[in-house]
Coordinates of C-alpha atoms in Angstrom, one line a residue:
M999 CA 12.1 -63.9 84.1
K1000 CA 12.6 -63.8 87.9
K1001 CA 11.1 -61.4 90.4
I1002 CA 12.5 -60.2 93.7
A1003 CA 10.5 -60.8 96.9
R1004 CA 11.3 -58.7 100.0
V1005 CA 9.6 -58.7 103.3
L1006 CA 8.6 -55.2 104.6
V1007 CA 9.3 -55.1 108.3
A1008 CA 8.8 -51.6 109.7
T1009 CA 8.1 -48.0 108.9
V1010 CA 9.6 -45.2 110.9
P1011 CA 11.2 -41.9 110.0
V1012 CA 14.5 -43.4 107.1
L1013 CA 15.4 -46.6 104.9
F1014 CA 18.7 -48.4 104.9
L1015 CA 19.9 -51.8 103.6
V1016 CA 22.1 -54.3 105.3
C1017 CA 23.5 -57.5 103.7
S1018 CA 25.1 -60.4 105.5
C1019 CA 27.8 -62.7 104.0
A1020 CA 30.3 -65.0 105.7
P1021 CA 31.8 -63.3 108.7
N1022 CA 33.1 -59.5 108.4
L1023 CA 30.9 -56.2 110.1
G1024 CA 28.3 -55.2 113.6
L1025 CA 31.8 -56.0 114.6
Q1026 CA 34.8 -55.2 112.3
A1027 CA 35.6 -58.9 112.2
P1028 CA 33.9 -62.0 113.5
R1029 CA 34.5 -62.7 117.2
Y1030 CA 33.3 -66.2 117.0
S1031 CA 33.0 -68.8 114.2
D1032 CA 29.2 -68.6 114.3
D1033 CA 28.9 -64.9 113.6
G1034 CA 27.2 -63.9 110.4
Q1035 CA 28.4 -61.2 107.9
V1036 CA 26.3 -58.2 107.1
F1037 CA 26.3 -55.5 104.4
A1038 CA 24.4 -52.3 105.1
Y1039 CA 23.0 -50.3 102.2
L1040 CA 21.0 -47.1 102.1
S1041 CA 18.6 -46.0 99.3
S1042 CA 15.8 -43.5 98.9
N1043 CA 12.6 -42.9 96.9
K1044 CA 13.9 -42.1 93.5
K1045 CA 12.1 -38.8 93.0
H1046 CA 12.1 -36.1 95.7
S1047 CA 11.9 -32.3 95.8
Q1048 CA 14.1 -31.6 98.8
H1049 CA 17.9 -31.7 99.0
I1050 CA 18.8 -33.0 102.4
S1051 CA 22.1 -34.2 103.7
F1052 CA 23.2 -35.8 107.0
T1053 CA 26.3 -37.3 108.6
L1054 CA 26.0 -40.8 110.0
S1055 CA 28.4 -41.8 112.8
A1056 CA 27.2 -45.3 113.8
I1057 CA 24.5 -47.9 113.5
G1058 CA 23.4 -50.1 116.4
F1059 CA 21.5 -53.4 116.4
M1060 CA 19.4 -54.7 119.3
D1061 CA 18.9 -58.4 119.6
E1062 CA 15.8 -60.1 121.1
N1063 CA 17.4 -60.0 124.6
G1064 CA 17.8 -56.2 124.5
K1065 CA 21.6 -56.3 123.9
W1066 CA 23.0 -53.7 121.6
Y1067 CA 25.8 -54.2 119.1
D1068 CA 27.2 -50.9 117.7
V1069 CA 28.9 -50.6 114.3
M1070 CA 31.1 -47.5 114.2
L1071 CA 31.5 -45.7 110.9
H1072 CA 34.0 -43.1 109.8
P1073 CA 31.6 -40.1 109.7
L1074 CA 29.7 -40.8 106.5
A1075 CA 28.2 -37.8 104.7
I1076 CA 24.9 -38.9 103.0
S1077 CA 23.1 -36.7 100.4
S1078 CA 19.7 -37.2 99.0
G1079 CA 21.0 -36.1 95.6
E1080 CA 23.5 -39.0 95.6
L1081 CA 20.8 -41.5 96.5
S1082 CA 18.6 -40.5 93.6
T1083 CA 20.9 -42.6 91.3
G1084 CA 21.0 -45.7 93.4
Q1085 CA 22.2 -47.4 96.6
I1086 CA 25.0 -46.5 99.0
K1087 CA 26.9 -49.2 100.7
L1088 CA 27.3 -48.1 104.3
K1089 CA 29.6 -50.8 105.6
E1090 CA 30.4 -54.5 105.8
F1091 CA 30.4 -56.1 109.2
Y1092 CA 29.5 -59.1 111.4
L1093 CA 26.8 -59.8 114.0
P1094 CA 26.4 -62.7 116.4
E1095 CA 23.8 -65.3 115.4
G1096 CA 20.3 -64.5 116.6
K1097 CA 17.1 -62.4 116.1
Y1098 CA 17.3 -58.6 116.0
K1099 CA 14.4 -56.3 116.8
K1100 CA 15.6 -52.7 116.5
T1101 CA 18.2 -50.5 114.8
R1102 CA 19.6 -47.3 116.1
W1103 CA 21.1 -44.6 113.8
V1104 CA 23.5 -42.1 115.3
I1105 CA 23.5 -38.8 113.4
S1106 CA 26.0 -36.0 114.1
E1107 CA 24.7 -33.4 111.7
A1108 CA 21.9 -32.7 109.2
G1109 CA 20.8 -29.9 107.0
Y1110 CA 19.1 -28.9 103.7
L1111 CA 19.5 -26.5 100.8
D1112 CA 16.9 -23.7 100.8
Q1113 CA 15.4 -22.0 97.8
N1114 CA 18.5 -19.8 97.5
K1115 CA 20.8 -22.9 97.6
Q1116 CA 22.0 -21.9 101.1
Y1117 CA 22.7 -24.6 103.6
V1118 CA 20.4 -24.6 106.6
R1119 CA 21.3 -26.7 109.7
L1120 CA 18.6 -28.9 111.2
N1121 CA 18.0 -29.9 114.8
L1122 CA 18.7 -33.6 115.4
P1123 CA 16.2 -36.1 116.8
D1124 CA 16.4 -37.1 120.4
Q1125 CA 19.2 -34.6 121.0
V1126 CA 17.7 -32.1 123.4
H1127 CA 16.0 -34.7 125.6
H1128 CA 19.3 -36.6 126.1
K1129 CA 21.6 -33.6 126.1
T1130 CA 23.9 -35.3 123.6
T1131 CA 25.9 -33.8 120.7
S1132 CA 24.4 -36.4 118.3
G1133 CA 20.9 -37.3 117.4
R1134 CA 19.5 -40.8 117.5
V1135 CA 16.8 -42.5 115.4
F1136 CA 15.3 -45.8 116.4
V1137 CA 13.7 -48.1 113.8
D1138 CA 11.8 -51.3 114.6
S1139 CA 13.1 -54.2 112.6
D1140 CA 12.7 -58.0 112.5
F1141 CA 15.5 -60.1 111.0
R1142 CA 17.7 -63.1 111.9
I1143 CA 21.4 -63.6 111.5
F1144 CA 22.3 -67.2 110.9
S1145 CA 25.7 -68.7 111.6
R1146 CA 28.2 -68.3 108.7
E1147 CA 25.3 -67.2 106.5
S1148 CA 24.8 -64.0 104.4
L1149 CA 21.9 -61.6 104.7
C1150 CA 21.1 -58.2 103.2
L1151 CA 19.0 -55.6 105.1
F1152 CA 17.6 -52.8 102.9
A1153 CA 16.7 -49.4 104.3
Q1154 CA 14.9 -46.7 102.3
W1155 CA 14.8 -43.1 103.2
D1156 CA 11.6 -41.1 102.5
V1157 CA 13.4 -37.8 101.9
D1158 CA 10.4 -35.5 101.4
N1159 CA 8.8 -36.5 104.7
S1160 CA 12.0 -36.2 106.9
I1161 CA 11.7 -32.6 108.2
E1162 CA 9.2 -31.8 111.0
D1163 CA 8.3 -28.3 112.1
K1164 CA 10.7 -26.8 109.6
H1165 CA 13.7 -27.3 111.8
L1166 CA 13.8 -30.9 113.1
F1167 CA 15.5 -33.7 111.1
A1168 CA 13.2 -36.8 111.6
P1169 CA 14.3 -39.2 108.9
K1170 CA 11.6 -41.6 107.8
L1171 CA 13.0 -45.1 107.5
T1172 CA 11.6 -48.5 106.5
V1173 CA 13.8 -51.6 107.0
E1174 CA 13.4 -54.9 105.2
P1175 CA 15.7 -58.0 105.1
Q1176 CA 16.8 -59.8 102.0
G1177 CA 14.0 -61.9 100.7
M1178 CA 14.2 -65.7 100.4
A1179 CA 12.8 -65.8 96.8
I1180 CA 14.8 -63.5 94.6
E1181 CA 13.3 -63.8 91.1
N1182 CA 14.6 -61.4 88.5
V1183 CA 17.2 -61.1 85.8
L1184 CA 20.2 -61.6 88.0
A1185 CA 24.0 -61.2 88.0
Y1186 CA 26.2 -63.0 90.6
V1187 CA 29.5 -61.4 91.6
S1188 CA 32.2 -63.3 93.6
N1189 CA 33.9 -61.2 96.3
E1190 CA 37.3 -62.7 97.0
A1191 CA 38.1 -60.8 100.2
S1192 CA 34.6 -61.0 101.6
N1193 CA 34.0 -64.8 101.1
C1194 CA 30.6 -64.2 99.5
V1195 CA 28.7 -63.6 96.3
T1196 CA 26.7 -60.4 95.7
I1197 CA 23.4 -60.7 93.8
I1198 CA 22.5 -57.9 91.4
D1199 CA 19.1 -57.2 89.8
R1200 CA 20.1 -56.4 86.2
Q1201 CA 16.9 -54.5 85.4
E1202 CA 17.5 -52.0 88.2
D1203 CA 21.2 -52.5 88.6
E1204 CA 20.9 -52.7 92.3
V1205 CA 22.1 -55.2 95.0
V1206 CA 19.3 -57.5 96.1
G1207 CA 21.1 -60.1 98.2
T1208 CA 24.3 -61.9 99.1
I1209 CA 25.3 -65.5 99.7
A1210 CA 28.1 -66.8 101.9
V1211 CA 30.4 -69.3 100.1
G1212 CA 33.9 -70.7 100.8
K1213 CA 37.2 -68.9 101.2
A1214 CA 38.6 -66.5 98.6
P1215 CA 35.9 -67.1 95.9
R1216 CA 37.2 -66.3 92.4
G1217 CA 35.8 -68.0 89.3
I1218 CA 32.0 -68.1 89.0
T1219 CA 29.7 -69.6 86.3
A1220 CA 26.0 -70.3 85.8
R1221 CA 24.6 -73.4 84.2
R1222 CA 22.5 -72.9 81.1
D1223 CA 19.4 -74.3 82.8
R1224 CA 19.5 -71.2 85.1
A1225 CA 19.0 -73.5 88.2
T1226 CA 22.6 -73.4 89.6
V1227 CA 25.6 -71.2 90.0
Y1228 CA 29.1 -72.6 90.7
V1229 CA 31.8 -70.7 92.7
A1230 CA 35.5 -71.6 92.8
N1231 CA 36.7 -71.1 96.3
S1232 CA 40.5 -70.8 95.8
G1233 CA 41.2 -70.5 99.6
S1234 CA 39.2 -73.5 100.7
N1235 CA 39.9 -75.7 97.6
D1236 CA 36.3 -76.5 96.9
I1237 CA 33.3 -75.4 94.8
S1238 CA 30.1 -73.9 96.2
V1239 CA 26.9 -74.8 94.3
I1240 CA 24.1 -72.2 94.6
D1241 CA 20.5 -73.0 94.0
T1242 CA 19.2 -69.9 92.2
S1243 CA 15.5 -70.6 93.2
V1244 CA 16.3 -69.9 96.9
N1245 CA 19.8 -68.4 96.5
R1246 CA 21.5 -70.7 99.0
V1247 CA 24.5 -73.0 98.8
I1248 CA 23.1 -76.5 98.4
N1249 CA 26.4 -78.4 97.9
R1250 CA 30.1 -78.1 98.2
I1251 CA 32.3 -80.1 95.8
G1252 CA 35.8 -81.2 96.8
N1253 CA 37.8 -80.1 93.8
L1254 CA 40.7 -82.7 93.9
G1255 CA 43.0 -79.8 93.1
N1256 CA 44.5 -76.7 94.7
A1257 CA 43.3 -73.1 94.5
P1258 CA 40.5 -73.6 91.9
E1259 CA 40.5 -70.6 89.6
D1260 CA 38.1 -70.6 86.6
F1261 CA 35.4 -72.6 84.8
A1262 CA 34.4 -73.8 81.3
W1263 CA 31.4 -75.9 80.3
S1264 CA 31.3 -78.8 77.9
W1265 CA 29.3 -78.5 74.7
D1266 CA 26.3 -80.2 76.2
N1267 CA 26.5 -78.3 79.5
N1268 CA 26.8 -81.5 81.5
L1269 CA 30.5 -81.4 82.4
L1270 CA 32.2 -78.5 84.2
Y1271 CA 36.0 -78.0 83.8
V1272 CA 37.9 -76.2 86.6
T1273 CA 41.5 -75.0 86.5
N1274 CA 43.7 -75.7 89.5
P1275 CA 46.8 -73.4 89.3
H1276 CA 48.6 -74.9 92.3
S1277 CA 48.3 -78.5 91.2
N1278 CA 48.8 -78.1 87.5
N1279 CA 45.6 -79.8 86.4
V1280 CA 42.0 -79.4 85.4
S1281 CA 39.2 -81.1 87.4
V1282 CA 36.2 -82.4 85.4
I1283 CA 32.9 -82.4 87.3
D1284 CA 29.7 -84.1 86.4
A1285 CA 27.2 -81.3 87.1
D1286 CA 24.2 -83.6 87.6
S1287 CA 25.9 -85.8 90.3
G1288 CA 28.3 -83.1 91.7
M1289 CA 31.1 -85.6 91.5
V1290 CA 34.7 -85.0 90.2
I1291 CA 35.0 -87.7 87.5
S1292 CA 38.4 -86.9 86.1
R1293 CA 41.6 -84.9 86.6
I1294 CA 43.6 -83.9 83.6
N1295 CA 47.2 -82.9 83.9
V1296 CA 48.1 -79.8 81.8
G1297 CA 51.0 -77.3 82.0
N1298 CA 52.3 -75.2 84.9
R1299 CA 49.9 -73.0 86.7
P1300 CA 46.7 -73.3 84.6
T1301 CA 44.6 -70.2 85.0
G1302 CA 42.3 -69.1 82.2
I1303 CA 40.0 -71.6 80.5
V1304 CA 37.4 -71.4 77.7
A1305 CA 35.2 -73.9 75.8
D1306 CA 35.0 -74.4 72.1
K1307 CA 31.6 -76.0 71.7
D1308 CA 31.7 -76.3 67.9
R1309 CA 34.9 -78.3 68.0
Q1310 CA 34.2 -79.9 71.4
K1311 CA 37.5 -78.6 72.8
I1312 CA 38.6 -76.9 76.0
Y1313 CA 41.5 -74.4 75.9
V1314 CA 43.6 -74.0 79.0
A1315 CA 46.2 -71.2 79.6
N1316 CA 49.3 -72.5 81.3
T1317 CA 50.7 -69.2 82.6
D1318 CA 54.1 -70.5 83.9
S1319 CA 54.6 -73.0 81.0
L1320 CA 53.9 -70.2 78.4
T1321 CA 51.6 -72.6 76.6
I1322 CA 47.9 -73.4 75.9
S1323 CA 46.6 -77.0 76.3
V1324 CA 43.8 -78.3 74.1
I1325 CA 41.5 -80.8 75.8
D1326 CA 39.3 -83.1 73.8
T1327 CA 36.0 -83.3 75.7
N1328 CA 35.2 -86.7 74.2
T1329 CA 38.3 -88.4 75.5
Q1330 CA 39.1 -86.1 78.4
T1331 CA 42.8 -86.0 77.3
V1332 CA 45.1 -83.3 76.0
D1333 CA 45.4 -83.7 72.3
N1334 CA 47.5 -80.6 71.5
T1335 CA 49.7 -78.0 73.2
F1336 CA 50.9 -74.8 71.5
T1337 CA 52.8 -71.7 72.4
V1338 CA 51.3 -68.2 72.0
S1339 CA 53.4 -65.8 74.0
S1340 CA 54.9 -65.3 77.4
S1341 CA 52.6 -66.0 80.4
P1342 CA 49.2 -66.5 78.8
R1343 CA 46.3 -66.0 81.2
Y1344 CA 43.2 -64.3 79.9
M1345 CA 41.3 -65.7 76.9
A1346 CA 38.1 -65.1 75.0
L1347 CA 36.8 -67.3 72.1
C1348 CA 34.9 -65.2 69.5
D1349 CA 33.8 -67.2 66.5
D1350 CA 36.9 -68.9 65.1
R1351 CA 39.4 -66.8 66.9
L1352 CA 40.9 -67.3 70.3
Y1353 CA 42.1 -63.9 71.8
V1354 CA 44.8 -64.2 74.5
A1355 CA 46.3 -61.7 76.9
N1356 CA 49.3 -62.2 79.1
E1357 CA 49.9 -61.9 82.9
T1358 CA 53.0 -59.9 82.2
M1359 CA 53.3 -56.3 81.0
D1360 CA 53.1 -57.3 77.3
E1361 CA 51.1 -54.7 75.4
N1362 CA 49.8 -57.2 72.7
I1363 CA 46.6 -59.1 72.3
Y1364 CA 47.4 -62.4 70.6
V1365 CA 44.9 -63.9 68.1
V1366 CA 44.9 -67.6 67.4
E1367 CA 43.2 -68.7 64.2
L1368 CA 41.2 -72.0 64.7
P1369 CA 41.7 -74.8 63.9
E1370 CA 45.1 -74.0 62.4
Y1371 CA 46.5 -72.5 65.7
S1372 CA 48.3 -69.8 63.7
V1373 CA 49.1 -66.8 65.8
S1374 CA 49.2 -63.1 65.1
A1375 CA 49.4 -60.0 67.4
I1376 CA 47.4 -56.8 67.9
S1377 CA 49.1 -53.9 69.6
A1378 CA 46.8 -52.6 72.3
G1379 CA 49.0 -49.8 73.6
F1380 CA 48.6 -50.9 77.2
S1381 CA 48.9 -54.2 79.2
P1382 CA 45.6 -56.0 78.5
G1383 CA 44.0 -58.2 81.1
W1384 CA 40.6 -59.8 81.1
L1385 CA 38.9 -60.4 77.8
V1386 CA 35.3 -61.0 76.9
C1387 CA 33.5 -61.4 73.5
G1388 CA 31.3 -58.4 72.9
L1389 CA 28.6 -57.2 70.6
S1390 CA 29.0 -55.8 67.0
N1391 CA 32.4 -57.5 66.4
R1392 CA 33.9 -56.1 69.6
V1393 CA 36.1 -57.7 72.2
Y1394 CA 36.0 -55.9 75.5
V1395 CA 39.5 -55.6 77.1
A1396 CA 40.3 -54.7 80.7
N1397 CA 43.2 -52.4 81.3
A1398 CA 43.9 -53.0 85.0
P1399 CA 46.8 -50.6 85.5
G1400 CA 44.9 -47.8 83.7
N1401 CA 41.5 -48.5 85.4
E1402 CA 39.8 -48.6 82.0
V1403 CA 38.0 -50.9 79.6
S1404 CA 38.7 -50.7 75.9
F1405 CA 36.7 -51.8 72.9
L1406 CA 38.7 -53.8 70.3
Y1407 CA 37.0 -53.7 66.9
T1408 CA 38.0 -57.2 65.5
A1409 CA 37.4 -56.4 61.8
A1410 CA 40.0 -53.6 61.8
E1411 CA 42.1 -55.0 64.7
M1412 CA 42.2 -51.7 66.5
I1413 CA 41.0 -50.1 69.8
T1414 CA 38.1 -47.8 69.0
R1415 CA 36.9 -46.7 72.4
T1416 CA 38.3 -46.6 76.0
I1417 CA 36.0 -46.0 79.0
P1418 CA 37.1 -45.2 82.6
V1419 CA 35.9 -47.7 85.3
G1420 CA 36.9 -48.5 88.9
H1421 CA 40.3 -49.5 90.2
L1422 CA 41.9 -52.6 88.9
P1423 CA 39.1 -54.0 86.6
A1424 CA 39.0 -57.8 86.5
G1425 CA 36.1 -60.1 85.4
M1426 CA 33.5 -58.9 83.0
A1427 CA 30.2 -60.2 81.6
V1428 CA 27.9 -59.0 78.8
D1429 CA 24.1 -58.7 78.9
P1430 CA 23.3 -58.9 75.2
I1431 CA 19.6 -58.1 75.6
R1432 CA 20.0 -55.0 77.7
R1433 CA 23.3 -54.2 75.8
K1434 CA 25.3 -53.7 79.0
L1435 CA 28.7 -54.7 80.1
Y1436 CA 29.4 -55.4 83.8
V1437 CA 32.9 -54.9 85.1
A1438 CA 34.2 -56.1 88.5
N1439 CA 36.6 -53.5 89.9
S1440 CA 38.6 -55.5 92.4
R1441 CA 40.4 -52.7 94.2
S1442 CA 37.5 -50.3 94.5
G1443 CA 34.9 -52.9 95.7
N1444 CA 32.3 -52.2 93.0
V1445 CA 31.0 -53.1 89.6
S1446 CA 30.8 -50.7 86.7
V1447 CA 27.9 -50.9 84.3
I1448 CA 28.7 -49.8 80.7
D1449 CA 26.1 -49.0 78.0
V1450 CA 27.8 -50.8 75.1
T1451 CA 25.5 -49.1 72.5
A1452 CA 26.3 -45.6 73.6
E1453 CA 29.8 -46.8 74.7
R1454 CA 29.7 -44.9 78.0
W1455 CA 29.7 -45.5 81.7
K1456 CA 26.2 -45.8 83.1
K1457 CA 26.3 -46.7 86.8
T1458 CA 28.4 -48.1 89.7
I1459 CA 27.2 -50.8 92.0
Q1460 CA 28.9 -51.3 95.4
T1461 CA 29.6 -55.0 96.2
G1462 CA 31.8 -56.9 98.7
N1463 CA 35.5 -56.5 99.0
K1464 CA 37.7 -57.4 96.0
P1465 CA 35.0 -58.5 93.5
H1466 CA 36.7 -60.9 91.0
A1467 CA 34.3 -62.4 88.5
I1468 CA 30.7 -62.1 87.3
A1469 CA 28.1 -64.7 86.1
L1470 CA 24.9 -63.8 84.4
I1471 CA 21.7 -65.9 84.5
E1472 CA 20.7 -66.4 80.8
E1473 CA 17.1 -65.6 79.8

């Protein structure tokens, strides 16, 4: 089990968090190639007696030379009640490389609810002295932005100690950067439009860090030894290898294919298979050496891929060929090809059944009986997308157009439960010990957490832009 280490930097009146990925916030976009990306989060002590709200207009960052970089926000209303359930992502931005010593919060309004639930406006800090319409709060900090790297800054708001003399809003903040040693039960989320990976603590279901990777990361997988995570960068045609002990990229593997999409592991966890939709092949990587050792031609636009460890096979969905290729992992050759339906893309292997969903608006889930390759269909009543094997004879099915996840009970071949999630759900991952399902919502920039025992939504975690897939570190 891993534990998160963070470095406490300063204590002043509020607490907020900032994470940095490859270039994208301080500034709305990187001015120079050596800028670093930052994500800003805000949290609070979980239990507080006061209900305080304020409007945040901007955050500034002062470097070691005294130069300020301002990050403008759409006026953001922040409520202590909302923070009691978790973090708020303030914004994603870029800052130039260097050390930063101070942060400045610009607050345009603040107030609280009194005993009669009436809103009482508060005076703003630094407002009278400077004769401005907004208040300013300065917080000492100490963090460094590295070129093309990712960082999270975490700020926590001490709600109950943020009003002075009954009328002055003086938010108590502490600021700490993302720690180097993040050791806990973790989930890794690829963010296709942010070029980074978000790290989530699965015990608290909160963001604890971020890692810059290549361009347009999509598929993501963790090796069984828990030491490494692999990220398919579809925009830069390579694979980032993350060392989970330090949460940094330690290698980039040239993929020998175009737009790498998804992963599957060999039965012994030594070989990694990667689909390349734009070159119609699958790359085979020796995980120990980090070398591409083979390239296997399959059908047109291979996308989804799953491993059958019992039969030592790899199944590849060729979306434009309308077929599925079967790779023998002992010979690294295609030994069978069969047709399931039109445009197969999403697959899940559960026991001796391969479940397949199409890229088109087909409302069926196709079931392939193994090893006979006989095919039947289950009507879902919607256009199914991503599939993942679940608990208690369930297959979890993403309904992207409907912004829902459905539970398919395989014994009865029927949908038994549908749960609303975020916009355009994509990749999913199951935590069998905590009995939770994590769902990447690509259009809403967050991850939904579902309690699969109670079959209900539990929490939403804000990530980078366009989260695509999720990998869990096994325990």
